[in-house]
């Protein structure tokens, strides 16, 4: 199969796979880092490289889960709070081998939408790398990400565009 056919196949097979479908088999850290590092080959206007990806694994991932649950509890009015949603936050984090915070850094040189698009293209590259590696993944841009600026100590010109969950699909 030539490169074009391989690429078409990977693009067609790309999909979101949710943590409930991940196995407990570990993903080598080198592969996770390769997926993230390859993603930054995405096009970006004026070479601003507006992405910042923070990889959470192990204990740091557990702390992230607790922080997200705490944020959900604080931001949700008591009458709208759902215990199931609260528990799902921990489940998604715990079931994933790695969680990547997707941060976009905006500047005055390039329009905001272009920087957001560049990060989205980098995330698409992560999706394609995961598909080619038989790694399940999905991008969650839940409302809670709007409230995690403090948790990630983001600058005023930075915004979290969501979380990218990864887990193995092989037993």
mmCIF file with all atom_site columns, N, CA and C in Angstrom, residues 28 31 37 40 50 54 61 67-68 124 145 150 156 169:
data_model
loop_
_atom_site.group_PDB
_atom_site.id
_atom_site.type_symbol
_atom_site.label_atom_id
_atom_site.label_alt_id
_atom_site.label_comp_id
_atom_site.label_asym_id
_atom_site.label_entity_id
_atom_site.label_seq_id
_atom_site.pdbx_PDB_ins_code
_atom_site.Cartn_x
_atom_site.Cartn_y
_atom_site.Cartn_z
_atom_site.occupancy
_atom_site.B_iso_or_equiv
_atom_site.pdbx_formal_charge
_atom_site.auth_seq_id
_atom_site.auth_comp_id
_atom_site.auth_asym_id
_atom_site.auth_atom_id
_atom_site.pdbx_PDB_model_num
ATOM 1  N N  . UNK A 1 28  ? 3.022   3.061  26.422 1.00 0.00 ? 28  UNK A N  1
ATOM 2  C CA . UNK A 1 28  ? 4.365   3.538  26.765 1.00 0.00 ? 28  UNK A CA 1
ATOM 3  C C  . UNK A 1 28  ? 4.420   5.080  26.745 1.00 0.00 ? 28  UNK A C  1
ATOM 4  N N  . UNK A 1 31  ? 5.443   6.715  23.569 1.00 0.00 ? 31  UNK A N  1
ATOM 5  C CA . UNK A 1 31  ? 4.426   6.809  22.521 1.00 0.00 ? 31  UNK A CA 1
ATOM 6  C C  . UNK A 1 31  ? 3.514   8.012  22.775 1.00 0.00 ? 31  UNK A C  1
ATOM 7  N N  . UNK A 1 37  ? 4.210   15.325 20.559 1.00 0.00 ? 37  UNK A N  1
ATOM 8  C CA . UNK A 1 37  ? 5.274   16.051 19.859 1.00 0.00 ? 37  UNK A CA 1
ATOM 9  C C  . UNK A 1 37  ? 5.072   16.097 18.351 1.00 0.00 ? 37  UNK A C  1
ATOM 10 N N  . UNK A 1 40  ? 2.532   18.925 16.861 1.00 0.00 ? 40  UNK A N  1
ATOM 11 C CA . UNK A 1 40  ? 2.895   20.332 16.672 1.00 0.00 ? 40  UNK A CA 1
ATOM 12 C C  . UNK A 1 40  ? 3.492   20.629 15.299 1.00 0.00 ? 40  UNK A C  1
ATOM 13 N N  . UNK A 1 50  ? 0.860   28.403 18.702 1.00 0.00 ? 50  UNK A N  1
ATOM 14 C CA . UNK A 1 50  ? 0.045   28.852 19.828 1.00 0.00 ? 50  UNK A CA 1
ATOM 15 C C  . UNK A 1 50  ? -0.351  27.769 20.829 1.00 0.00 ? 50  UNK A C  1
ATOM 16 N N  . UNK A 1 54  ? -0.197  20.026 28.065 1.00 0.00 ? 54  UNK A N  1
ATOM 17 C CA . UNK A 1 54  ? 0.266   19.540 29.356 1.00 0.00 ? 54  UNK A CA 1
ATOM 18 C C  . UNK A 1 54  ? -0.224  18.101 29.496 1.00 0.00 ? 54  UNK A C  1
ATOM 19 N N  . UNK A 1 61  ? -2.274  12.959 37.096 1.00 0.00 ? 61  UNK A N  1
ATOM 20 C CA . UNK A 1 61  ? -3.585  12.733 36.475 1.00 0.00 ? 61  UNK A CA 1
ATOM 21 C C  . UNK A 1 61  ? -4.654  12.606 37.554 1.00 0.00 ? 61  UNK A C  1
ATOM 22 N N  . UNK A 1 67  ? -9.216  17.903 41.083 1.00 0.00 ? 67  UNK A N  1
ATOM 23 C CA . UNK A 1 67  ? -9.394  19.335 40.813 1.00 0.00 ? 67  UNK A CA 1
ATOM 24 C C  . UNK A 1 67  ? -10.629 19.583 39.947 1.00 0.00 ? 67  UNK A C  1
ATOM 25 N N  . UNK A 1 68  ? -10.790 18.772 38.918 1.00 0.00 ? 68  UNK A N  1
ATOM 26 C CA . UNK A 1 68  ? -11.959 18.926 38.037 1.00 0.00 ? 68  UNK A CA 1
ATOM 27 C C  . UNK A 1 68  ? -13.257 18.652 38.790 1.00 0.00 ? 68  UNK A C  1
ATOM 28 N N  . UNK A 1 124 ? -6.058  17.373 15.669 1.00 0.00 ? 124 UNK A N  1
ATOM 29 C CA . UNK A 1 124 ? -6.369  16.406 14.606 1.00 0.00 ? 124 UNK A CA 1
ATOM 30 C C  . UNK A 1 124 ? -5.148  15.515 14.342 1.00 0.00 ? 124 UNK A C  1
ATOM 31 N N  . UNK A 1 145 ? -14.036 23.234 31.417 1.00 0.00 ? 145 UNK A N  1
ATOM 32 C CA . UNK A 1 145 ? -12.709 23.719 30.993 1.00 0.00 ? 145 UNK A CA 1
ATOM 33 C C  . UNK A 1 145 ? -12.622 25.241 31.030 1.00 0.00 ? 145 UNK A C  1
ATOM 34 N N  . UNK A 1 150 ? -7.191  28.727 36.723 1.00 0.00 ? 150 UNK A N  1
ATOM 35 C CA . UNK A 1 150 ? -6.352  28.730 37.930 1.00 0.00 ? 150 UNK A CA 1
ATOM 36 C C  . UNK A 1 150 ? -5.626  27.406 38.107 1.00 0.00 ? 150 UNK A C  1
ATOM 37 N N  . UNK A 1 156 ? -3.113  35.438 31.200 1.00 0.00 ? 156 UNK A N  1
ATOM 38 C CA . UNK A 1 156 ? -4.328  36.128 30.754 1.00 0.00 ? 156 UNK A CA 1
ATOM 39 C C  . UNK A 1 156 ? -4.627  35.860 29.277 1.00 0.00 ? 156 UNK A C  1
ATOM 40 N N  . UNK A 1 169 ? -6.494  0.467  23.361 1.00 0.00 ? 169 UNK A N  1
ATOM 41 C CA . UNK A 1 169 ? -7.625  -0.324 22.871 1.00 0.00 ? 169 UNK A CA 1
ATOM 42 C C  . UNK A 1 169 ? -7.280  -1.799 22.770 1.00 0.00 ? 169 UNK A C  1
#
